[in-house]
Coordinates of C-alpha atoms in Angstrom, one line a residue:
M1 CA 41.3 -61.9 -24.3
S2 CA 38.1 -62.2 -26.1
I3 CA 34.9 -60.4 -26.4
H4 CA 31.0 -62.1 -26.2
I5 CA 28.9 -60.0 -28.4
V6 CA 25.0 -60.9 -28.1
A7 CA 22.8 -59.5 -31.1
L8 CA 19.3 -60.3 -30.6
G9 CA 16.4 -59.4 -32.8
N10 CA 15.1 -59.8 -36.4
E11 CA 16.2 -57.3 -38.8
G12 CA 14.6 -59.0 -42.4
D13 CA 11.9 -56.9 -42.6
G14 CA 13.7 -53.5 -42.5
F15 CA 13.7 -53.3 -46.8
P16 CA 11.6 -54.4 -49.5
E17 CA 11.9 -58.1 -50.4
D18 CA 12.9 -57.5 -53.9
N19 CA 15.8 -55.6 -52.1
R20 CA 17.1 -57.8 -49.0
Q21 CA 20.0 -57.5 -47.9
S22 CA 22.6 -59.7 -45.6
G23 CA 21.7 -59.4 -41.4
L24 CA 23.5 -56.3 -39.4
I25 CA 26.2 -58.0 -37.9
W26 CA 27.6 -60.5 -41.1
T27 CA 27.6 -57.1 -42.8
Y28 CA 29.6 -55.2 -40.1
L29 CA 31.7 -58.4 -39.9
G30 CA 32.3 -58.8 -43.7
R31 CA 33.2 -54.8 -44.0
S32 CA 34.8 -54.0 -41.1
A33 CA 38.8 -53.0 -41.6
L34 CA 39.4 -54.0 -37.9
V35 CA 37.8 -57.8 -38.3
S36 CA 39.9 -60.6 -40.2
E37 CA 39.5 -64.6 -39.8
T38 CA 35.8 -64.5 -39.7
E39 CA 33.8 -68.0 -39.6
S40 CA 30.2 -68.9 -38.9
S41 CA 28.3 -72.0 -37.5
L42 CA 24.5 -72.6 -36.8
L43 CA 24.2 -73.6 -33.5
L44 CA 20.6 -75.2 -32.3
N45 CA 19.3 -75.1 -28.9
S46 CA 18.4 -78.4 -26.6
D47 CA 14.8 -78.4 -28.5
A48 CA 15.6 -78.3 -32.0
S49 CA 13.2 -80.1 -33.1
S50 CA 10.4 -78.2 -32.3
I51 CA 12.2 -75.6 -34.2
A52 CA 12.6 -75.3 -38.3
Y53 CA 15.4 -73.6 -38.5
P54 CA 18.6 -72.7 -36.1
V55 CA 18.0 -70.4 -32.9
F56 CA 20.9 -68.5 -33.2
T57 CA 24.6 -68.3 -35.4
E58 CA 27.5 -68.3 -34.0
Y59 CA 31.0 -65.8 -35.2
Q60 CA 34.2 -66.4 -34.4
A61 CA 36.6 -63.7 -35.6
C62 CA 40.1 -61.6 -34.9
V63 CA 39.6 -58.2 -34.1
F64 CA 42.8 -55.5 -33.0
G65 CA 45.2 -58.2 -34.2
N66 CA 44.9 -61.2 -31.8
V67 CA 41.7 -60.2 -29.5
R68 CA 39.4 -62.9 -30.1
L69 CA 35.6 -62.3 -30.8
V70 CA 32.7 -64.4 -30.6
V71 CA 29.5 -63.2 -31.3
H72 CA 26.1 -65.1 -31.2
D73 CA 23.5 -63.7 -33.3
C74 CA 19.8 -65.1 -32.4
P75 CA 16.8 -63.5 -34.8
V76 CA 14.1 -65.6 -33.0
W77 CA 12.6 -64.2 -29.3
G78 CA 11.1 -67.4 -28.7
I79 CA 14.6 -68.9 -26.7
F80 CA 13.5 -66.9 -24.2
D81 CA 10.3 -69.1 -23.8
S82 CA 12.0 -72.3 -24.9
D83 CA 15.1 -72.8 -22.8
W84 CA 15.1 -69.9 -20.6
Y85 CA 18.9 -71.5 -19.3
T86 CA 21.3 -70.8 -22.5
S87 CA 19.2 -67.6 -23.3
R88 CA 20.0 -66.4 -19.5
N89 CA 23.5 -67.5 -19.7
L90 CA 23.5 -65.5 -23.2
I91 CA 23.2 -62.6 -21.7
V92 CA 24.8 -62.7 -18.1
G93 CA 28.0 -63.8 -20.3
A94 CA 27.8 -61.0 -22.7
D95 CA 30.3 -57.8 -23.1
I96 CA 28.0 -56.0 -25.2
I97 CA 24.4 -56.3 -26.1
V98 CA 23.0 -55.3 -29.7
I99 CA 19.2 -55.4 -30.0
K100 CA 18.1 -55.2 -33.3
Y101 CA 14.4 -54.5 -34.5
S102 CA 12.7 -53.5 -38.1
V103 CA 11.0 -50.1 -38.2
N104 CA 8.2 -51.6 -40.5
D105 CA 7.5 -54.0 -38.3
K106 CA 5.8 -52.8 -35.2
S107 CA 3.5 -55.6 -34.0
S108 CA 6.9 -57.5 -33.5
F109 CA 8.0 -54.3 -31.9
Q110 CA 5.4 -53.9 -29.4
E111 CA 5.9 -57.9 -28.4
V112 CA 9.4 -57.6 -27.4
K113 CA 8.5 -54.6 -25.4
D114 CA 6.5 -56.0 -23.6
S115 CA 7.3 -59.5 -23.3
Y116 CA 11.0 -59.7 -23.6
I117 CA 12.8 -56.4 -22.9
P118 CA 11.2 -56.9 -19.2
V119 CA 13.6 -59.9 -18.8
I120 CA 16.3 -58.4 -19.8
K121 CA 16.0 -55.7 -17.9
R122 CA 15.9 -58.2 -15.0
T123 CA 18.6 -60.1 -16.0
L124 CA 21.0 -57.1 -16.9
S125 CA 19.7 -55.0 -13.0
H126 CA 22.5 -56.6 -11.2
C127 CA 25.6 -56.4 -13.9
S128 CA 26.7 -53.5 -16.2
V129 CA 26.8 -54.3 -19.8
P130 CA 26.6 -51.5 -22.9
V131 CA 23.8 -52.0 -25.0
I132 CA 22.9 -50.8 -28.1
I133 CA 19.8 -50.7 -29.7
S134 CA 19.4 -50.5 -33.5
A135 CA 16.5 -49.4 -35.9
I136 CA 17.0 -50.8 -39.4
G137 CA 15.4 -49.6 -42.4
I138 CA 13.6 -46.8 -44.1
R139 CA 9.5 -46.4 -42.9
Q140 CA 7.3 -47.5 -45.4
N141 CA 3.9 -45.8 -45.7
E142 CA 4.3 -43.9 -42.8
E143 CA 1.2 -41.6 -42.0
L144 CA 0.2 -39.1 -39.4
P145 CA -1.2 -41.6 -36.5
C146 CA -5.2 -40.1 -35.2
T147 CA -4.9 -38.2 -31.9
C148 CA -8.1 -39.6 -30.9
P149 CA -7.2 -41.8 -27.4
L150 CA -10.1 -44.1 -28.7
C151 CA -8.6 -45.3 -32.0
T152 CA -6.1 -47.8 -32.8
S153 CA -6.6 -48.9 -35.6
D154 CA -4.8 -46.1 -37.6
R155 CA -2.0 -45.9 -35.3
G156 CA 0.7 -47.0 -38.2
N157 CA 2.8 -50.0 -39.0
C158 CA 5.7 -48.2 -38.7
V159 CA 8.0 -47.8 -35.1
S160 CA 8.4 -44.3 -34.8
A161 CA 11.9 -42.7 -33.8
S162 CA 10.2 -42.1 -30.3
E163 CA 9.3 -44.8 -29.9
G164 CA 12.8 -46.4 -30.1
I165 CA 14.1 -43.7 -27.9
Q166 CA 11.8 -44.6 -25.2
L167 CA 13.3 -48.3 -25.4
A168 CA 16.4 -47.0 -24.8
K169 CA 15.8 -44.8 -22.2
E170 CA 14.2 -47.5 -20.5
L171 CA 17.8 -50.1 -21.1
G172 CA 19.7 -47.6 -20.2
A173 CA 21.3 -48.5 -23.9
T174 CA 22.5 -46.7 -26.9
Y175 CA 20.0 -45.8 -29.8
L176 CA 21.2 -46.0 -33.5
E177 CA 19.0 -45.4 -36.1
L178 CA 20.0 -47.4 -39.9
H179 CA 18.4 -46.5 -43.0
S180 CA 20.7 -48.6 -44.9
L181 CA 23.3 -51.5 -44.2
N182 CA 26.2 -50.0 -45.9
D183 CA 29.6 -48.5 -45.2
F184 CA 28.6 -45.8 -43.9
Y185 CA 25.9 -46.3 -41.3
V186 CA 27.2 -50.0 -41.0
G187 CA 31.1 -49.8 -41.0
R188 CA 31.0 -45.6 -39.8
Y189 CA 27.8 -45.4 -37.9
F190 CA 27.4 -48.7 -35.7
G191 CA 30.7 -50.0 -36.2
G192 CA 32.4 -46.5 -34.9
V193 CA 30.3 -46.9 -31.3
L194 CA 30.3 -50.8 -31.3
E195 CA 34.1 -50.2 -31.7
Y196 CA 34.2 -48.3 -28.9
F197 CA 32.6 -50.4 -26.3
M198 CA 34.6 -52.9 -27.8
I199 CA 37.7 -51.0 -26.4
Q200 CA 36.2 -50.3 -23.4
T201 CA 35.4 -53.5 -22.5
L202 CA 39.1 -54.9 -22.9
N203 CA 40.5 -51.8 -21.2
Q204 CA 38.1 -52.8 -18.6
K205 CA 39.3 -56.8 -18.2
S206 CA 43.0 -55.4 -18.9
S207 CA 42.4 -53.4 -16.0
E208 CA 41.0 -56.2 -13.7
K209 CA 43.8 -58.5 -15.2
M210 CA 46.3 -56.5 -13.9
K211 CA 45.2 -56.6 -10.6
K212 CA 44.4 -59.9 -10.3
R213 CA 48.0 -59.7 -10.9
K214 CA 49.1 -57.6 -8.3
K215 CA 46.8 -59.3 -5.7
V216 CA 48.4 -62.9 -6.6
S217 CA 51.8 -61.1 -6.2
K218 CA 51.1 -59.8 -3.1
C219 CA 50.1 -63.3 -1.7
H220 CA 53.6 -64.4 -2.9
G221 CA 55.5 -61.8 -1.6
I222 CA 57.5 -61.5 -5.0
R223 CA 56.6 -58.6 -7.3
P224 CA 58.9 -58.8 -10.3
P225 CA 60.6 -55.6 -11.9
Q226 CA 57.7 -54.2 -14.5
L227 CA 57.8 -51.1 -16.9
E228 CA 54.7 -49.1 -16.2
Q229 CA 53.5 -45.7 -17.6
P230 CA 53.3 -42.3 -15.3
E231 CA 50.2 -41.6 -14.0
K232 CA 50.1 -38.6 -16.1
M233 CA 50.2 -37.1 -19.5
P234 CA 53.5 -35.1 -20.0
V235 CA 52.7 -31.8 -20.1
L236 CA 54.3 -29.3 -22.7
K237 CA 54.7 -25.5 -21.5
G238 CA 54.7 -23.3 -23.9
E239 CA 57.6 -20.8 -24.6
A240 CA 56.3 -17.5 -24.5
S241 CA 56.5 -14.7 -27.6
H242 CA 59.4 -12.8 -27.9
Y243 CA 58.4 -11.2 -31.1
N244 CA 58.5 -7.4 -30.3
S245 CA 61.6 -7.9 -28.6
D246 CA 63.4 -9.4 -32.0
L247 CA 62.0 -6.6 -34.2
H248 CA 63.1 -4.3 -31.6
N249 CA 66.5 -5.1 -31.4
L250 CA 67.3 -4.7 -35.1
L251 CA 67.5 -1.0 -34.4
F252 CA 70.1 -1.5 -31.7
C253 CA 72.3 -3.8 -34.0
C254 CA 71.8 -2.2 -37.0
Q255 CA 71.9 -5.1 -39.5
C256 CA 70.8 -5.3 -43.0
V257 CA 70.2 -1.6 -42.8
D258 CA 68.8 -0.2 -46.0
V259 CA 67.6 3.3 -45.2
V260 CA 69.8 5.9 -43.6
F261 CA 68.0 9.4 -42.5
Y262 CA 70.0 12.7 -42.6
T263 CA 69.9 16.2 -41.7
E264 CA 69.5 19.1 -44.1
D265 CA 73.2 19.8 -43.7
L266 CA 73.9 16.4 -44.2
K267 CA 74.7 15.0 -41.1
E268 CA 74.0 11.2 -40.3
V269 CA 70.9 10.8 -37.6
V270 CA 70.1 7.4 -37.8
E271 CA 69.7 3.7 -39.7
A272 CA 66.7 2.4 -40.1
H273 CA 64.7 -0.9 -42.2
K274 CA 62.5 0.1 -45.1
I275 CA 60.7 -2.8 -44.2
V276 CA 59.7 -2.5 -40.6
L277 CA 58.9 1.6 -41.5
C278 CA 56.8 0.8 -44.2
S279 CA 54.8 -2.2 -42.3
V280 CA 53.4 0.6 -40.3
S281 CA 53.3 3.4 -42.2
N282 CA 51.6 4.3 -45.6
V283 CA 53.9 7.9 -45.6
F284 CA 57.0 5.5 -46.0
M285 CA 55.4 3.4 -48.5
L286 CA 54.7 6.6 -50.5
L287 CA 58.3 7.8 -50.1
F288 CA 60.2 4.2 -51.1
N289 CA 57.8 3.8 -53.9
V290 CA 55.7 0.6 -52.3
K291 CA 52.5 2.4 -52.7
S292 CA 51.9 5.4 -55.5
P293 CA 50.1 8.2 -54.8
A294 CA 47.2 7.2 -56.6
D295 CA 47.4 4.2 -54.4
I296 CA 47.3 6.5 -51.0
Q297 CA 44.2 8.9 -52.6
D298 CA 44.8 10.8 -49.1
S299 CA 46.2 14.4 -49.3
T300 CA 47.3 14.4 -45.4
V301 CA 49.4 11.3 -45.8
I302 CA 50.7 12.9 -49.3
R303 CA 51.4 15.9 -47.9
T304 CA 52.7 14.6 -44.6
A305 CA 55.5 12.8 -46.5
Q306 CA 56.4 15.5 -48.9
D307 CA 56.9 18.0 -45.6
L308 CA 59.2 15.5 -43.2
F309 CA 60.8 13.6 -46.2
A310 CA 63.1 13.9 -49.2
V311 CA 65.0 11.2 -51.0
N312 CA 68.4 12.0 -52.9
N313 CA 70.5 10.2 -54.5
E314 CA 72.2 12.6 -56.7
I315 CA 74.7 14.0 -54.5
T316 CA 77.7 11.7 -52.8
F317 CA 76.6 10.9 -48.4
P318 CA 79.0 9.5 -46.4
V319 CA 78.2 5.7 -45.5
T320 CA 78.9 4.2 -42.8
S321 CA 76.8 1.0 -42.6
Q322 CA 76.5 -1.7 -46.2
G323 CA 73.2 -2.7 -47.0
P324 CA 72.5 -5.4 -48.5
P325 CA 74.6 -6.7 -51.8
C326 CA 74.2 -4.5 -54.8
N327 CA 71.7 -2.2 -53.0
P328 CA 73.2 0.7 -51.2
P329 CA 70.8 2.3 -48.7
V330 CA 68.8 4.8 -49.5
R331 CA 69.5 8.2 -48.2
V332 CA 66.7 10.0 -47.1
I333 CA 67.2 13.9 -45.4
V334 CA 64.8 15.0 -42.5
K335 CA 63.4 18.5 -43.7
D336 CA 61.9 19.3 -40.1
S337 CA 64.5 20.3 -38.0
L338 CA 62.9 19.7 -34.7
F339 CA 61.0 16.1 -35.9
C340 CA 64.9 15.4 -37.3
S341 CA 66.1 16.0 -33.7
C342 CA 63.6 13.6 -32.0
L343 CA 64.0 10.8 -34.8
S344 CA 66.0 8.4 -32.9
D345 CA 63.1 8.3 -30.1
I346 CA 60.6 8.1 -32.5
L347 CA 62.3 5.1 -34.3
H348 CA 62.3 3.6 -31.4
F349 CA 59.1 3.8 -30.4
I350 CA 57.9 2.9 -34.0
Y351 CA 60.1 -0.4 -33.6
S352 CA 58.7 -1.3 -30.1
G353 CA 55.1 -1.6 -32.2
A354 CA 54.0 -1.4 -28.3
F355 CA 52.6 2.5 -29.0
Q356 CA 54.0 3.3 -25.8
W357 CA 53.0 7.5 -26.4
E358 CA 53.5 8.4 -22.8
E359 CA 57.2 7.5 -23.4
L360 CA 57.7 8.9 -26.5
E361 CA 56.2 12.2 -24.9
E362 CA 58.6 12.4 -22.3
D363 CA 61.7 11.4 -24.5
V364 CA 60.6 14.5 -27.0
K365 CA 60.4 16.8 -23.4
K366 CA 63.4 16.0 -22.7
K367 CA 64.9 17.7 -25.7
L368 CA 62.2 19.9 -26.8
K369 CA 61.0 22.1 -24.0
N370 CA 58.6 24.3 -25.7
P371 CA 55.4 22.5 -25.3
S372 CA 54.0 23.9 -28.7
D373 CA 57.3 22.0 -30.6
V374 CA 56.1 18.8 -28.4
L375 CA 52.5 19.4 -29.3
G376 CA 53.9 19.5 -33.1
V377 CA 56.5 16.6 -33.3
I378 CA 53.8 14.6 -31.7
E379 CA 51.1 15.2 -34.3
K380 CA 53.6 14.5 -36.9
V381 CA 53.9 11.2 -35.6
K382 CA 49.9 10.8 -35.7
C383 CA 49.6 11.9 -39.4
I384 CA 52.8 9.3 -40.1
L385 CA 50.9 6.7 -38.2
K386 CA 47.3 7.9 -40.2
T387 CA 45.2 5.1 -42.2
P388 CA 44.7 6.4 -45.4
G389 CA 40.6 7.5 -45.9
K390 CA 40.0 7.0 -42.7
M391 CA 39.8 10.2 -39.4
N392 CA 43.1 10.6 -37.6
C393 CA 42.6 7.6 -34.8
L394 CA 45.7 8.8 -32.6
K395 CA 43.6 12.0 -31.2
N396 CA 43.8 10.4 -28.3
C397 CA 46.8 8.3 -27.5
R398 CA 46.4 7.4 -24.5
S399 CA 42.8 5.6 -24.8
Y400 CA 44.2 4.1 -28.1
Q401 CA 47.7 2.5 -26.4
A402 CA 44.7 0.6 -24.0
K403 CA 42.4 -0.2 -26.6
R404 CA 45.5 -1.2 -29.4
P405 CA 47.3 -4.3 -29.4
L406 CA 50.6 -4.5 -28.2
W407 CA 52.1 -5.7 -31.2
L408 CA 51.4 -4.3 -35.1
Y409 CA 53.8 -6.3 -37.2
N410 CA 52.5 -9.1 -36.4
T411 CA 49.5 -8.3 -39.0
S412 CA 51.4 -5.3 -40.9
L413 CA 54.1 -7.3 -41.8
R414 CA 51.3 -9.9 -43.2
F415 CA 51.5 -7.7 -46.4
F416 CA 54.9 -8.0 -47.6
F417 CA 55.1 -12.0 -46.7
N418 CA 56.2 -14.0 -49.8
T419 CA 55.5 -11.0 -52.0
P420 CA 58.8 -9.2 -54.4
M421 CA 58.0 -6.0 -52.6
L422 CA 61.3 -4.6 -50.9
A423 CA 62.4 -8.2 -51.0
D424 CA 66.2 -8.2 -50.8
V425 CA 67.0 -11.9 -51.3
I426 CA 65.1 -15.0 -52.7
F427 CA 65.2 -18.6 -51.5
K428 CA 65.8 -21.4 -54.3
I429 CA 63.9 -24.2 -53.4
Q430 CA 62.4 -27.3 -55.5
G431 CA 62.8 -25.7 -58.1
S432 CA 60.5 -21.9 -57.2
T433 CA 61.8 -18.7 -56.2
V434 CA 60.4 -17.2 -52.6
P435 CA 61.0 -13.7 -52.5
A436 CA 62.0 -12.5 -48.5
H437 CA 63.6 -9.3 -46.4
R438 CA 66.8 -10.1 -44.5
A439 CA 65.8 -8.0 -41.8
V440 CA 62.8 -9.2 -40.7
L441 CA 64.9 -13.3 -41.1
V442 CA 68.0 -11.8 -39.2
A443 CA 66.0 -10.3 -36.7
R444 CA 63.6 -13.7 -36.0
C445 CA 66.1 -16.4 -36.4
E446 CA 70.1 -16.5 -34.8
V447 CA 70.8 -18.9 -37.7
M448 CA 69.6 -16.5 -40.2
A449 CA 71.5 -14.0 -38.4
A450 CA 74.8 -16.0 -39.0
M451 CA 74.2 -16.6 -42.4
F452 CA 73.9 -13.3 -43.6
N453 CA 76.3 -11.6 -41.5
G454 CA 78.9 -14.2 -41.1
N455 CA 81.7 -15.2 -43.6
Y456 CA 78.9 -17.4 -45.4
L457 CA 78.3 -17.1 -49.5
E458 CA 74.7 -16.1 -48.2
A459 CA 76.0 -12.8 -46.8
N460 CA 77.1 -11.7 -50.9
S461 CA 74.2 -13.5 -52.4
V462 CA 71.1 -12.6 -53.5
L463 CA 70.1 -15.6 -54.9
V464 CA 70.1 -18.7 -51.7
P465 CA 69.4 -22.5 -52.3
V466 CA 67.2 -24.2 -49.7
Y467 CA 68.0 -27.7 -49.2
G468 CA 66.0 -30.4 -47.2
V469 CA 62.7 -29.3 -47.0
S470 CA 59.0 -28.7 -49.2
K471 CA 58.5 -25.2 -50.3
E472 CA 55.1 -25.9 -48.6
T473 CA 57.0 -26.3 -45.2
F474 CA 59.6 -23.4 -45.7
L475 CA 56.7 -20.7 -46.8
S476 CA 55.2 -22.2 -43.1
F477 CA 58.3 -21.6 -41.6
L478 CA 58.6 -18.1 -42.9
E479 CA 54.8 -17.1 -42.2
Y480 CA 55.8 -17.7 -38.6
L481 CA 58.8 -15.4 -39.0
Y482 CA 56.8 -12.6 -40.2
T483 CA 53.6 -13.2 -38.6
D484 CA 54.6 -15.1 -35.0
S485 CA 52.0 -17.5 -35.5
C486 CA 51.2 -20.3 -38.3
C487 CA 48.9 -23.4 -38.9
P488 CA 51.1 -26.5 -40.4
A489 CA 47.5 -27.8 -41.9
Y490 CA 47.5 -24.3 -44.2
G491 CA 51.1 -25.7 -45.8
L492 CA 49.5 -27.9 -47.8
E493 CA 49.0 -26.6 -51.5
A494 CA 45.2 -25.5 -52.4
S495 CA 45.0 -28.7 -54.7
S496 CA 45.7 -31.3 -52.3
W497 CA 43.5 -29.6 -49.7
C498 CA 40.2 -29.9 -51.6
L499 CA 41.3 -33.5 -52.5
L500 CA 41.6 -34.3 -49.0
Q501 CA 38.3 -32.8 -47.8
Q502 CA 36.7 -35.5 -49.2
F503 CA 38.3 -37.6 -46.5
S504 CA 38.3 -36.1 -43.1
F505 CA 40.9 -38.7 -41.6
W506 CA 43.5 -38.0 -44.5
I507 CA 43.1 -34.2 -43.5
Q508 CA 44.1 -34.9 -40.0
R509 CA 46.8 -37.4 -41.2
A510 CA 48.0 -34.8 -44.1
S511 CA 48.3 -31.9 -40.9
I512 CA 50.3 -33.9 -38.4
L513 CA 53.1 -34.7 -41.2
Q514 CA 53.2 -31.5 -42.3
A515 CA 53.4 -30.3 -38.7
M516 CA 56.3 -32.7 -38.3
S517 CA 58.0 -31.2 -41.5
L518 CA 57.5 -27.8 -40.0
L519 CA 59.0 -29.3 -36.9
I520 CA 62.2 -30.7 -38.4
C521 CA 62.3 -27.1 -40.8
A522 CA 62.2 -25.3 -36.8
E523 CA 64.8 -27.2 -35.4
M524 CA 67.1 -26.8 -38.3
Y525 CA 66.8 -23.2 -38.0
Q526 CA 67.1 -23.2 -34.5
V527 CA 63.5 -21.7 -33.8
S528 CA 62.4 -23.2 -30.5
R529 CA 59.0 -21.6 -30.2
L530 CA 57.9 -22.8 -33.6
Q531 CA 58.8 -26.3 -32.5
H532 CA 57.0 -26.0 -29.4
I533 CA 54.2 -24.5 -31.4
C534 CA 54.1 -28.0 -33.7
E535 CA 54.6 -30.3 -30.8
F536 CA 51.7 -28.7 -29.4
Y537 CA 49.6 -29.2 -33.0
I538 CA 50.2 -32.8 -33.5
I539 CA 50.1 -33.5 -29.8
T540 CA 46.1 -32.0 -30.0
Q541 CA 45.3 -33.8 -33.4
L542 CA 46.0 -37.0 -31.9
Q543 CA 44.4 -36.5 -29.3
S544 CA 41.4 -36.0 -31.1
M545 CA 41.6 -38.7 -33.2
P546 CA 38.8 -41.5 -31.9
S547 CA 40.1 -45.2 -31.0
R548 CA 39.1 -46.2 -34.4
E549 CA 40.8 -44.0 -36.5
L550 CA 43.9 -44.7 -34.4
A551 CA 43.3 -48.1 -35.5
S552 CA 43.0 -47.8 -39.1
T553 CA 44.9 -45.3 -40.0
S554 CA 47.9 -45.6 -41.9
L555 CA 49.7 -42.4 -40.3
S556 CA 53.0 -44.3 -37.8
V557 CA 52.5 -42.6 -34.4
V558 CA 56.3 -45.1 -33.6
G559 CA 57.9 -43.4 -37.2
L560 CA 56.5 -40.6 -35.4
L561 CA 58.3 -40.9 -32.6
K562 CA 61.5 -41.9 -34.4
K563 CA 61.5 -38.6 -36.1
A564 CA 60.8 -36.4 -32.8
K565 CA 63.8 -38.0 -31.1
F566 CA 66.2 -37.7 -34.0
H567 CA 65.4 -33.7 -34.5
N568 CA 66.0 -33.2 -29.8
S569 CA 62.2 -32.6 -29.7
D570 CA 62.6 -34.8 -26.4
C571 CA 59.1 -33.2 -24.9
L572 CA 57.1 -34.6 -27.8
S573 CA 59.2 -38.1 -28.1
T574 CA 58.3 -38.6 -24.4
W575 CA 54.8 -38.0 -25.3
L576 CA 54.2 -40.1 -28.2
L577 CA 55.6 -43.1 -26.2
H578 CA 53.6 -42.6 -23.7
F579 CA 50.9 -42.5 -26.4
I580 CA 51.7 -45.4 -27.3
A581 CA 51.7 -47.1 -24.4
T582 CA 48.6 -45.7 -23.6
N583 CA 47.1 -47.1 -26.4
Y584 CA 49.1 -50.5 -26.5
L585 CA 46.0 -52.7 -27.7
I586 CA 46.0 -51.0 -30.8
F587 CA 49.6 -50.2 -31.8
S588 CA 50.4 -53.3 -30.6
Q589 CA 49.2 -54.4 -33.9
K590 CA 51.0 -52.2 -36.0
P591 CA 53.8 -53.1 -38.8
D592 CA 56.0 -50.8 -37.0
F593 CA 55.4 -51.5 -33.6
Q594 CA 58.4 -54.1 -33.8
D595 CA 61.1 -50.8 -34.5
L596 CA 60.1 -49.7 -31.4
S597 CA 62.1 -52.0 -29.4
A598 CA 65.1 -50.4 -31.5
I599 CA 64.1 -47.1 -30.7
L600 CA 64.1 -47.8 -26.9
L601 CA 67.6 -49.6 -26.9
A602 CA 69.4 -46.3 -28.2
W603 CA 66.9 -44.7 -25.9
N604 CA 68.7 -45.7 -22.2
A605 CA 68.4 -42.4 -20.9
S606 CA 64.3 -42.0 -21.5
L607 CA 63.8 -45.1 -19.9
I608 CA 64.6 -43.8 -16.2
L609 CA 61.5 -42.0 -16.8
W610 CA 59.5 -44.6 -17.0
L611 CA 60.7 -46.7 -14.1
P612 CA 58.3 -47.0 -10.8
S613 CA 59.2 -44.2 -8.8
R614 CA 56.8 -45.9 -5.6
H615 CA 59.1 -49.0 -5.8
N616 CA 62.0 -47.2 -4.3

């Protein structure tokens, strides 16, 4: 398969004489990462004796590995006058046309616009060929033109951008301004547009070739078996969040209990978890010494903590549950008898995180018949949830419930993420330590629930080693457990992120690799929803990459496919296989493409998805 490009025009006056650079086409062919084996030859027209220099130069090269690229660079517009047959055949046979001119040679531009552009326009009227118009150079001594309609002497010698855009509109072309023939303007700017049209041309030719094959096979009545792509990309279905039910169930299972509430006559009322209570209330932060009265600076919160609760470790209490190793549960005496009688319902209300005030009122009314007592308990709950230094915004509970998000912990638990406050377990990973809270881990991850509550060494150990995962990836994993959300790219260290910001394509590659590492960690701990989030992130990043970046990037999509299959990510592996097939011309030139056959041989079951169902 080949691509034919015709370049017309002379950009030689786009730069000062003492800084004359190579031509646009030669510069692109010499610098593009997609081009290899470039050759050039000078070709004369049939009337070479009348012209002292070649009419056009032919370049031959290879792009995308094995696609033949033929470029005819014609700087002399006179070929349209001297050899109309040759010039017409060049234009008609071109897959892409590039028209280039110097912004400092207005007379030549005007001549081309008046004499030759109409000829090209008539020739292209019966075919659809992409045209790129490149205005080259920096405008020299550009002055504001005179507005007098009769004055034409001082219009300026530079071709304005508006004139170039108007010319592009007449031809239905893409207009580019290249101020310099450097890597940015030629490699990324001009090269990006040109390579886009090259890929579109290859796709069109492949489609036409496939149609011809189908016609031939229909004529002979023989249709050999072939592997075809699905008509649509596989769709990933997201998994609904169960964050609220996870923490609410923690109150029922009574695992990792580290606080027990008692009546004033030392009868046990209910067990709870400091991390959950402190995440929603500054009263409990003050009670468990997470914050001091100087930090709170709110007399209402301080008075509520003093009036309702008292921590006492001097008296021996009958404890039925065991807390974390070496840390017996904190004993809290509830001073208010009415509040204590409703404490179980209040904790269910707090653990639900949904601020269901109507349900709380109904539960309190069942235990307290006096309406004034019910009102008093509800007011104490409002004081517990009060934000220090602000007016009590919970006066109208029902209107607050409508405005408040259904879950509170995904923001409040972030305050305790990767901090030693109330931490009862420390992970040791890559020579560093990461503090965490057993209650959150047990509630959010079934593997960790079994690890900390079963007959494992970790159940009675404060220091837990982690293997097979980096610190950044494990922190992203813990962030998801605490907040129910994460961004894989944020798992990078700050120093690495600042370095990668200098190269946008490296940021995208690093974030995809970080997301795959997080997916592997989620599979290791059996957190399926986090796996789906990582799958969706990887797919979104790959879909946003232009074709030229896919061709030049060092990211191994085949390697991603191999990891996705090995770690049981069936949705992602199916999508990646489709993605590789869709961009076959790009990925078939990659060194690791040969590994794909081994993957497919080991993946016999998935091949059924690729068989053309309409052949049945």
